[in-house]
Each structure stands twice: as structure tokens, then as C-alpha cells.
Coordinates of C-alpha atoms in Angstrom, one line a residue:
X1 CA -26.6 -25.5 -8.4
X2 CA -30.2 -25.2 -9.3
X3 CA -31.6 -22.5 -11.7
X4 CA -33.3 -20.4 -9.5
X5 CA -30.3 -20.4 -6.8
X6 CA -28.3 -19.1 -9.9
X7 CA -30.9 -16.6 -10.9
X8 CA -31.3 -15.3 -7.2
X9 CA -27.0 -15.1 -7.0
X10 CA -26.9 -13.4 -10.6
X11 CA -29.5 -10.7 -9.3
X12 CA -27.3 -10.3 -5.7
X13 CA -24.2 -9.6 -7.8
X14 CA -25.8 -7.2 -10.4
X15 CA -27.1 -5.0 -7.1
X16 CA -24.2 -4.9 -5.9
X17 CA -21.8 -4.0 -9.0
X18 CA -24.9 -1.3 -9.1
X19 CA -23.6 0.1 -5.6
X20 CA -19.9 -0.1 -6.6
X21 CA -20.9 1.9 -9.8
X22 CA -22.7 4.6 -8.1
X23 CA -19.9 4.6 -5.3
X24 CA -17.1 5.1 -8.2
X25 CA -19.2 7.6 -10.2
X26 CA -18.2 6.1 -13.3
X27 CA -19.4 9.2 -15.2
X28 CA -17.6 11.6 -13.2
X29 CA -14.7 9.5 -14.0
X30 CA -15.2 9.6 -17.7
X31 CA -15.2 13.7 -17.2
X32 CA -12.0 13.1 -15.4
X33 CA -10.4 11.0 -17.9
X34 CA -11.6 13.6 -20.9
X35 CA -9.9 16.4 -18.7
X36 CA -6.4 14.5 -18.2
X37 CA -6.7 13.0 -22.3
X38 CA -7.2 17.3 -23.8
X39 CA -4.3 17.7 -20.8
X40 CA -2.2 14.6 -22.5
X41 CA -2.2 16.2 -25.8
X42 CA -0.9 19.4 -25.4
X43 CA 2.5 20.1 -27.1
X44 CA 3.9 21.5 -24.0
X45 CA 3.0 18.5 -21.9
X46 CA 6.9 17.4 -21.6
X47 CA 7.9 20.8 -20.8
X48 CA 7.6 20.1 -17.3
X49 CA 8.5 16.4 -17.6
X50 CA 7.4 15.3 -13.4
X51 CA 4.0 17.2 -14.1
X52 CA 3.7 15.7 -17.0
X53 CA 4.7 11.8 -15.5
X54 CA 1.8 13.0 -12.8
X55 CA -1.1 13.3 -16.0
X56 CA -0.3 10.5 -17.7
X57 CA 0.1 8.3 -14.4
X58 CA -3.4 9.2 -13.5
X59 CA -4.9 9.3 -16.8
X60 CA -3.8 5.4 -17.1
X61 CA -4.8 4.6 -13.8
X62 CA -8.7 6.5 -14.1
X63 CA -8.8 4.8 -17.6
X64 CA -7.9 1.0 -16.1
X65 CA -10.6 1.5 -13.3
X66 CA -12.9 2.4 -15.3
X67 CA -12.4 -0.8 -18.2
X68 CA -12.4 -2.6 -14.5
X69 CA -15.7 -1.7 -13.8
X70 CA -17.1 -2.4 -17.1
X71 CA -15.9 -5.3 -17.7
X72 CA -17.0 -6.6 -14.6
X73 CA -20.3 -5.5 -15.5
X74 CA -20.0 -7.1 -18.9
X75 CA -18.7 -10.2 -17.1
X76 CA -22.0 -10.2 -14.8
X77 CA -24.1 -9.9 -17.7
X78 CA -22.7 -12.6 -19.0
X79 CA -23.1 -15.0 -16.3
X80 CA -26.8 -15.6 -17.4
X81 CA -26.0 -16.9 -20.5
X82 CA -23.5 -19.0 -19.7
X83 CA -25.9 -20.6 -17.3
X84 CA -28.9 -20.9 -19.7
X85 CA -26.8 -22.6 -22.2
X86 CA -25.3 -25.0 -20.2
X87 CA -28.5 -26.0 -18.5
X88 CA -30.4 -26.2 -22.1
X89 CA -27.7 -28.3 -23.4
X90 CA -27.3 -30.6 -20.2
X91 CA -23.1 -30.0 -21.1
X92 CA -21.7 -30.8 -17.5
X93 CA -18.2 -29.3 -18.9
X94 CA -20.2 -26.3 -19.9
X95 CA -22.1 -25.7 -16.6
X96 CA -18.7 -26.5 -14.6
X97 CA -17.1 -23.8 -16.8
X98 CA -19.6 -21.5 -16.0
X99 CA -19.6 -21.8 -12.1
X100 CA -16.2 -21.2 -12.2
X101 CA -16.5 -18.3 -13.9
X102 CA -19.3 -17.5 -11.4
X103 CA -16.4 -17.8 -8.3
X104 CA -13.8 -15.7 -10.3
X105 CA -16.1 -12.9 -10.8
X106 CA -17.6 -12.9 -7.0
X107 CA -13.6 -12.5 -6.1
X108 CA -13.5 -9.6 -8.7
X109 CA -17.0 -7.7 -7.5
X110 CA -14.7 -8.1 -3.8
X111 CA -11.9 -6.8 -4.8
X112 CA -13.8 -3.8 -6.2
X113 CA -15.9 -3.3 -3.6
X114 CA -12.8 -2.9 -1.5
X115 CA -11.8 0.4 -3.3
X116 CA -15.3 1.3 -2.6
X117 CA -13.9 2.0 0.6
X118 CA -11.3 4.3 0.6
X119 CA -12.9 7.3 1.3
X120 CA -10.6 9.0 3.9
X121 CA -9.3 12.3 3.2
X122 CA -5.9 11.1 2.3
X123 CA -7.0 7.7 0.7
X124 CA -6.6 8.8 -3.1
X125 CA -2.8 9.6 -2.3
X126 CA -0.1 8.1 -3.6
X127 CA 1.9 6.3 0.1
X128 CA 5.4 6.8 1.2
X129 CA 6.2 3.7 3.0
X130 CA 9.3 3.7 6.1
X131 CA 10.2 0.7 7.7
X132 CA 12.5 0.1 10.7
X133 CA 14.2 -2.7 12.8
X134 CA 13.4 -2.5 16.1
X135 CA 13.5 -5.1 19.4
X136 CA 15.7 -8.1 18.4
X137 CA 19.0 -7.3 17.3
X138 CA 20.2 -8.9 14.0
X139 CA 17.1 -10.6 13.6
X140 CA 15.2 -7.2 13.6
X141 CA 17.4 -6.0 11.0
X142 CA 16.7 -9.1 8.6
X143 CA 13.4 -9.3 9.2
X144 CA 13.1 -5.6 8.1
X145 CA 14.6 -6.4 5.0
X146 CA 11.8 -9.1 4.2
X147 CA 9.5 -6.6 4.8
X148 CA 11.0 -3.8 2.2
X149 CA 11.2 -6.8 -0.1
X150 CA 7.7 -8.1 0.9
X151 CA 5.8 -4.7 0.0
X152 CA 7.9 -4.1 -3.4
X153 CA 7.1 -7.7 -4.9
X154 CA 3.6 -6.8 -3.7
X155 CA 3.7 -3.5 -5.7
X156 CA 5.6 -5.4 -8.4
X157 CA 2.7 -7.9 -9.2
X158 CA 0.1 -5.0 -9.3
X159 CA 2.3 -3.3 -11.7
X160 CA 2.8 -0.5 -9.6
X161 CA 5.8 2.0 -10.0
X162 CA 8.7 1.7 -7.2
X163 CA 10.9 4.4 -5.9
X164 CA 13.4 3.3 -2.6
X165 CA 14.6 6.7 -1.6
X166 CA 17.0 5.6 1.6
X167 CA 17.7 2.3 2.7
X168 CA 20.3 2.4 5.9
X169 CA 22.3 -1.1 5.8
X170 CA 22.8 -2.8 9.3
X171 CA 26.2 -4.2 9.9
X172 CA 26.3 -8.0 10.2
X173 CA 22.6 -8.1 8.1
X174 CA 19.8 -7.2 6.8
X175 CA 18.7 -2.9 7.1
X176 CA 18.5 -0.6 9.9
X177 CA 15.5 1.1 8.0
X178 CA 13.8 2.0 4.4
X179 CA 11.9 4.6 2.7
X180 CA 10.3 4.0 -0.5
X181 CA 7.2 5.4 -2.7
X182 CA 4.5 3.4 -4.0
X183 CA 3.7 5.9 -6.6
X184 CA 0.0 4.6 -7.8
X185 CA -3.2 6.6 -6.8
X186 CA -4.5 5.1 -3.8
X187 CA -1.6 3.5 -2.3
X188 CA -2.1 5.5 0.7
X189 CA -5.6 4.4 1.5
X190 CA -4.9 0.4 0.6
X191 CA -1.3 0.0 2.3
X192 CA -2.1 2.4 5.4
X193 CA -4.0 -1.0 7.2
X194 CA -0.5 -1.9 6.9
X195 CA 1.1 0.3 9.5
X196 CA 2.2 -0.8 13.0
X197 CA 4.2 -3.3 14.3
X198 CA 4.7 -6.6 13.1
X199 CA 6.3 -10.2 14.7
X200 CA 8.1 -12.8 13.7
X201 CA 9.1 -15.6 15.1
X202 CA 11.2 -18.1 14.3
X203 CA 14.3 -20.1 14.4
X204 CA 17.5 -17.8 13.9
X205 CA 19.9 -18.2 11.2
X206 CA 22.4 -15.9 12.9
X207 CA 22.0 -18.1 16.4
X208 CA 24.7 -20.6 16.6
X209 CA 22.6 -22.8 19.3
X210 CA 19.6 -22.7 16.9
X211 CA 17.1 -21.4 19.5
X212 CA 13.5 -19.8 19.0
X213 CA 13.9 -15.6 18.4
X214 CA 11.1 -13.6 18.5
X215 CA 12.0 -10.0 16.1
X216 CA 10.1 -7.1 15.6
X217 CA 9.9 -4.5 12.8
X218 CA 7.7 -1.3 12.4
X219 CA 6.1 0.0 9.4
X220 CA 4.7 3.7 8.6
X221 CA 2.7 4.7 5.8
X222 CA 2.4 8.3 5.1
X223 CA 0.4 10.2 2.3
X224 CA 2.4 12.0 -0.1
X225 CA 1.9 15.6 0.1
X226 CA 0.4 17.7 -2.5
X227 CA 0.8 21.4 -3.3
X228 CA -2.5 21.7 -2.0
X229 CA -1.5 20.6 1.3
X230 CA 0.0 23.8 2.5
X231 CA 3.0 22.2 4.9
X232 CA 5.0 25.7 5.4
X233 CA 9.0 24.7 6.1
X234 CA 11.1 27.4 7.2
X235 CA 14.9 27.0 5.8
X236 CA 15.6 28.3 9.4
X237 CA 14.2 25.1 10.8
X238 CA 16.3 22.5 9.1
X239 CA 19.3 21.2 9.4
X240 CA 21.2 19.8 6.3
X241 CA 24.1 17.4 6.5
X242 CA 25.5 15.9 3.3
X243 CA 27.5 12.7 3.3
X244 CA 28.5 9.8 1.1
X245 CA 25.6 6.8 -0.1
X246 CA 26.8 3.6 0.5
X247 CA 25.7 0.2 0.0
X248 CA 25.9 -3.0 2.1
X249 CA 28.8 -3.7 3.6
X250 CA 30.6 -0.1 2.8
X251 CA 30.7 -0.6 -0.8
X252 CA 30.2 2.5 -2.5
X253 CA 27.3 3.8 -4.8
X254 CA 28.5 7.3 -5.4
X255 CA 32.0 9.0 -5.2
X256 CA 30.6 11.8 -3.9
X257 CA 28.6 13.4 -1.2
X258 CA 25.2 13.5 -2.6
X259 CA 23.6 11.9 0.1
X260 CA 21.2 14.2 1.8
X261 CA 19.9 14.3 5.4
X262 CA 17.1 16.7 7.0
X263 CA 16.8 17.7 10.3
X264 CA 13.5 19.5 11.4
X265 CA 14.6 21.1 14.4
X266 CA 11.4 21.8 16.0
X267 CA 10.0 18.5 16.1
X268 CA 12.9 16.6 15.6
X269 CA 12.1 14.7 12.1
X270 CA 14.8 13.1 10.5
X271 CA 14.7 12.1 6.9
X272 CA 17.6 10.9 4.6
X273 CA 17.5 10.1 1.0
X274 CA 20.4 8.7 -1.1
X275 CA 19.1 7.3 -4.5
X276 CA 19.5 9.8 -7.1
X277 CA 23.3 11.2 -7.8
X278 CA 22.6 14.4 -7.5
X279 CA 22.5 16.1 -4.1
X280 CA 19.7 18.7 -5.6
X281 CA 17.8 15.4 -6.0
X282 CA 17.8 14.2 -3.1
X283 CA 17.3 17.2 -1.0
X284 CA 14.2 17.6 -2.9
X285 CA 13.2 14.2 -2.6
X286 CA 14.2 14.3 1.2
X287 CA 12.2 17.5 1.5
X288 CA 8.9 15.8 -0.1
X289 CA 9.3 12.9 2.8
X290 CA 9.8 15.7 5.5
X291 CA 6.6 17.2 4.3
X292 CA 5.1 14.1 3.9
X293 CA 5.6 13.7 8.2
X294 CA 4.5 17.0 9.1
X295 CA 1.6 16.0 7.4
X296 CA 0.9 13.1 9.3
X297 CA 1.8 14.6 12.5
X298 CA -0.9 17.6 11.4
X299 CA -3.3 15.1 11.1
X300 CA -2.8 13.1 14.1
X301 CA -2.7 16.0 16.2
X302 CA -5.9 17.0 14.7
X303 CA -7.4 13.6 15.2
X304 CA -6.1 13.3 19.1
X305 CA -8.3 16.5 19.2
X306 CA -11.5 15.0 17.6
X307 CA -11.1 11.9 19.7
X308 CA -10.9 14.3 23.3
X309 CA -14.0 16.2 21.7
X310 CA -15.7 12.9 21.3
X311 CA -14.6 11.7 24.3
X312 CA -12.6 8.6 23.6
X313 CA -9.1 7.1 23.0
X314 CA -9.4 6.6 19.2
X315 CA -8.5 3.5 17.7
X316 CA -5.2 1.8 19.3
X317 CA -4.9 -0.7 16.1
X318 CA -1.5 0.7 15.0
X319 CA 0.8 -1.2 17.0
X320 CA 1.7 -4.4 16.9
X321 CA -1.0 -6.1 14.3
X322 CA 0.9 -8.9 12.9
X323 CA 2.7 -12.4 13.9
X324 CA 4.7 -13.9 11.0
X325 CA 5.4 -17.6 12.7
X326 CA 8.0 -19.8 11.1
X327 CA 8.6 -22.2 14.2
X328 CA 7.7 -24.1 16.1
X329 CA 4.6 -24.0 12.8
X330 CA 4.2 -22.1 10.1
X331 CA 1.5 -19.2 10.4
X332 CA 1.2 -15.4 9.0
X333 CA -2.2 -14.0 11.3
X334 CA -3.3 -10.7 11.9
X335 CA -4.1 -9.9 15.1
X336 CA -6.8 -7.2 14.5
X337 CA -9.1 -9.3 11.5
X338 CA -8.1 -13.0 12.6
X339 CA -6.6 -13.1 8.6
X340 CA -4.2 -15.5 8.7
X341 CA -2.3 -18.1 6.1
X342 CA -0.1 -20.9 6.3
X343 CA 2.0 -20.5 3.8
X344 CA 4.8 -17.3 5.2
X345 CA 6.8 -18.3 1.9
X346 CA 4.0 -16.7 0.0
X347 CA 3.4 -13.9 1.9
X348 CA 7.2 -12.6 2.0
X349 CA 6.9 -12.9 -1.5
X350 CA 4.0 -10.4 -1.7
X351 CA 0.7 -12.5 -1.4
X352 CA -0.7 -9.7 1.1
X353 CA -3.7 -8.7 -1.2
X354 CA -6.1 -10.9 1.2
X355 CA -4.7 -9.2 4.7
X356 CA -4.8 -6.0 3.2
X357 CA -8.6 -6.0 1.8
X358 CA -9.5 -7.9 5.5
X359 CA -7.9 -4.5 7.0
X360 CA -9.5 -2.1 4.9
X361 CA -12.6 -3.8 5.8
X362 CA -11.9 -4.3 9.3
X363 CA -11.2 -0.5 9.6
X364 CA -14.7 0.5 8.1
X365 CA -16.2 -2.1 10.6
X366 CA -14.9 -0.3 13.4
X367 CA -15.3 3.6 12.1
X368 CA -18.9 3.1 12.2

């Protein structure tokens, strides 16, 4: 690559990790971190121990964003350098080095500029994720389960903290449905592109005559609510039926009836939640999901009214958005950015970070 292609390319990524910066307000985010560090050191911090978890989860999540961003610019910086040096000393190794370098950090300034743009209201949040079987039988059911897995090695590589509040078992294989928290800042804006319905095709293992099924399973991404959020449940409006946890196949988790299940009588909601031992628990976990749908429902409601105000339909992206294809070829495509990959192996296994920055992007495209 000649000099003055590299000098024109250095000057592109520099504006650009100029825009991210002013996008990210890196000094407001100093302020914020100051805040949360005088909030991290106060002897009573433990005294509440969730409000604490809440502090120093976002501290360490404002304070990683922030070495993200400077080191990226650092890395930009850098790049000249590493250029001149190699050029001046005619070292092929060195100037191959250094245009690899160049590639990893134009994948980084992407990746970056991605967060860039999660500005919704809700987008900061951290996401409750549901997922349920739907047309297809036992193949639905299994293919649900690849999903929960799917999404949890994803949060898994990223580091990101878990929590699977209800998983409902089907009989013969795989689940029925799943709830579970992704419980980093901004899991809401990133994994909401993720919501619809997705496909797979393929062979079944549970057909005897080997033929071609096609499954489907949906998945719903939620905000988690805040006390800011104002979601007003009256006691009078649920219905609350206790029952046993179990695992697959009727084996038992708990010997007694801690399980929780929440009916909101006036819309219908029904949420469940079985992981903690204690029934207290789980009716306030179960109560944080409930409010958590209300939510949602708020904000569609309020969004079906912008859209008659504005005089269209709104975006009808949300159903089916995926095909996983494992016969008669192998192909995982989205059917909203044309993302696809060949390799469904890696995908199950949580390789999603290129179909989710594609929808992020894709949704921006089409807000304008």
C-alpha cells in the first residue's frame, strides 16, 4: 500500500474516532465514573448489597468504555509510526505487521462506532431476553433451546453476567420457553435487533424417515425497568399461583413450592420464575419481568400512536428475520440486512456479533 494511500486512510480513521469521541462524550463519562468511584467508597456501600452490585457494575462497565476509547485512539496514533518505520527500513515483516494492525484496528473503530448508535430511549438498559417454541412440534422445542444456549455463550464471550430466571422444559426435548437477563448496560439496545422470529431448517433428529423440517422459535427482548419508569401494579390485578421448579424430565430442583407464577389480569401477562429457592425471590424477580412487559406494551402502544399521527404502519421488521439452514446446505442469513454465514456451527455457539452490529445498523438506515 503506497505512502500516501496510508496517510489519506490514517487521516479517515482519526476523523472518525474524532466523531465516536464526541458521540460518547468521553468527558462526561469521566464525570460519571468520578460520581460512581466517591459512590464505590462509601462504607455503607454493602448495606444495600443489589444497589450496591448496580454501582459497581456500571462503574466497571463506564471505566472499560472509556480505556476502549483511548486505546483505540492510542492505537490510531500509532499506526503512523508503524508505517514510517517500516517504509524507512524497507522491513517487509515490519510493514506486513503493520497493515495488519491497520485491519484489526478498522474492525475495532466498527465495532465502536456501532455503540455510537444506540441512542433509543431504552438503549442504555440492561435486556430481559424470552424465548419460545413455536410452529414445529419437537423440533420447535429444540431449536429453542439452541437459541437460549446461542445468546448465553454470546453473553459468555463478552464477559457479560447471566441470570435464566424460568426455563419451562418440553416433554420428549428441548424447552417450551426461557427468560433470562443479560445484565450489562446496553444489552437492551444491542440484542433488541434480535427480536422476532427466527427459522431453521433442517434434517430432524427426532424424524425416523429422516425428512427435511422446517421449526420456528420467537424471541423478545425487553428493557429492564427502572424505578424511574413508573409501571404502577395494583396487588388487585395479579394473580399468584405457587408451584414446584422442576427440571428436565420431572427431576426436581427444589422440594418445595418456591416457584412463582404472575398473572396480570387485565392484560393477560403471564410471567413465571423458578431460579432462586426462595419464593420471596422469585416473586420479586417475576414481578421485575411483569414490569419489564407493561413497559414494553407502554411503549408500543405509544409508538402505534406516533406511527397513526405520522401516518404510517411503522416498521414490520419484528417477525420472522432469520433462516438458520442446515439442509439441504449450510447457511445462517438474515432476511432484513442480507447478513449471512456459512458456518451455523459457529453461530449456535455465539458468533452473532456480526448480525447483530449489521442490525443495529440496518435499524438506523431505515429510522432516517
Amino acid at each position: 500500500m503506497a505512502v500516501v494511500d496510508i496517510s489519506e486512510e490514517l487521516k479517515s480513521l482519526s476523523s472518525t474516532m474524532g466523531s465516536i469521541e464526541a458521540v460518547l462524550d468521553l468527558d462526561a463519562l469521566r464525570g460519571d465514573i468520578a460520581v460512581l468511584e466517591e459512590q464505590a467508597a462509601a462504607p455503607s456501600l454493602w448495606d444495600d448489597p443489589e444497589a450496591a452490585q448496580k454501582i459497581t457494575s456500571k462503574l466497571s462497565h463506564l471505566q472499560a468504555e472509556v480505556r476502549k476509547a483511548e486505546g483505540l485512539r492510542g492505537r490510531i496514533d500509532d499506526l503512523e509510526v508503524l508505517f514510517e518505520l517500516a517504509e524507512a527500513e524497507g522491513d517487509a515483516d515490519a510493514l506486513a505487521e503493520a497493515e495488519a494492525e491497520l485491519e484489526s484496528v478498522r474492525k475495532a473503530l466498527d465495532e465502536m462506532e456501532v455503540r455510537t448508535l444506540l441512542s433509543g430511549e431504552y438503549d442504555a438498559r440492561e435486556a430481559l431476553v424470552t424465548i419460545r417454541a413455536e410452529a414445529g412440534g419437537v423440533d420447535a422445542a429444540d431449536f429453542a433451546e439452541r437459541l437460549q444456549r446461542m445468546y448465553l455463550r454470546w453473553a459468555e464471550r463478552h464477559n457479560y453476567k447471566t441470570e435464566v430466571y424460568e426455563t419451562a422444559y418440553a416433554e420428549e426435548a428441548g424447552i417450551k420457553s426461557t427468560t433470562f437477563a443479560i445484565e450489562v448496560p446496553y444489552a437492551y439496545g444491542t440484542l433488541s435487533v434480535e427480536q422476532g422470529t427466527h427459522r431453521l431448517v433442517r434434517v430432524s433428529p427426532f424424524d425416523n424417515q429422516g425428512r427435511r423440517q422446517t421449526s420456528f422459535a420467537g424471541v423478545e427482548v425487553l428493557p429492564v425497568v427502572e424505578q424511574t419508569d413508573h409501571v404502577e401494579i395494583d396487588e388487585s390485578d395479579l394473580r399468584v399461583d405457587v408451584y414446584r421448579s422442576s427440571g428436565p424430565g420431572g427431576q426436581g430442583v427444589n422440594t418445595t413450592d418456591s416457584a412463582v407464577r404472575l398473572t396480570h389480569l387485565p392484560t393477560g401477562i403471564v410471567v413465571s420464575c423458578q431460579n432462586e429457592r426462595s419464593q420471596i425471590q422469585n416473586k420479586a424477580s417475576a414481578m421485575n419481568v411483569l414490569q419489564a412487559k407493561l413497559l414494553e406494551r407502554r411503549r408500543q402502544e405509544e409508538q402505534a400512536r406516533m406511527n397513526a399521527l405520522k401516518g404510517d404502519g411503522g416498521n414490520s421488521w419484528g417477525n420472522q428475520m432469520r433462516s438458520y439452514v442446515l439442509h439441504p446446505y449450510q447457511m445462517v442469513k438474515d432476511l432484513r440486512t442480507e447478513f449471512e454465514m456459512g458456518n451455523p456451527d459457529a453461530v449456535f455457539n455465539g458468533e452473532i456479533d456480526g448480525f447483530i452490529e449489521a442490525g443495529i445498523r440496518w435499524r438506523k438506515q431505515n429510522e432516517k
